[in-house]
């Protein structure tokens, strides 16, 4: 039997659709005390289904201190596959605070017949792959990743972001679009054709929400310069899952173990 005042305290590092869906599926479980953490990058983040805190912790040590102070029983890293720093912090903080870590990371997309992908190790390499000849590039990247393109002013760019790019880039030919996903194939086709895009630069985010541009590029036979995912943080004792279903199942298992310990 659970002691009635006992709950399993879970901190979910989020900023992704998966984190939000996971929180929604666990929100009704009264044995859980859930907190979702956001970096605070977007001005008006979408509503979250559980209590939310916003802003950095102050590195791995700060996150470890938060875990200890709030007596967190399970840390979930459901951040974006390219958010390498916070994932590394999560591994270190979990070890420092002796808290188990669950990493939820969606699968990367794989090229299929008709895709024309070029792999780049970094954003700078992706920029260089655009070459010297002027092109019309759609940059489906985060606002913080755009600066290197100022060194390639020969190209025309289309940039899409949730919040406006401020300050604007120092580039002679650039169109800005502010929009929030998901983006379907039909709309992406329209965007690519309207802006006469001839190459896409993007990250291998995986998932359905941003796959529309990949399908649209295949349809139009456009090349895609795909920035590779960062290497996973050294994992220690991390449990790794790839889907929200598996992440929720893992938390349920933790609750069940917790209940047994509470007998
Ligand atoms: P990052 O480079 O790995 O993290 C930079 C710093 O931001 C971290 O050291 C941490 O600050 C803070 N931070 C990041 N995620 C946090 C979270 N969930 N809660 C509290 N603090 C957090 O991350 P990023 O690439 O800037 O991404 C920031 C957020 O946007 C992530 O939550 C991620 O899931 C989301 N996101 C990222 C991408 C992407 O392509 N990178 C795409 C979509 C969504 P302290 O060291 O001070 O704790």
PDB file of C-alpha atoms in Angstrom, residues 38-43 54-55:
ATOM      1  CA  UNK A  38      11.252  24.529 -20.626  1.00  0.00           C
ATOM      2  CA  UNK A  39      14.339  26.462 -21.644  1.00  0.00           C
ATOM      3  CA  UNK A  40      12.236  29.557 -22.340  1.00  0.00           C
ATOM      4  CA  UNK A  41      13.300  29.999 -25.949  1.00  0.00           C
ATOM      5  CA  UNK A  42       9.870  30.759 -27.404  1.00  0.00           C
ATOM      6  CA  UNK A  43       8.016  33.901 -26.378  1.00  0.00           C
ATOM      7  CA  UNK A  54      10.938  27.934 -17.272  1.00  0.00           C
ATOM      8  CA  UNK A  55      14.631  28.764 -17.692  1.00  0.00           C
TER       9      UNK A  55
END
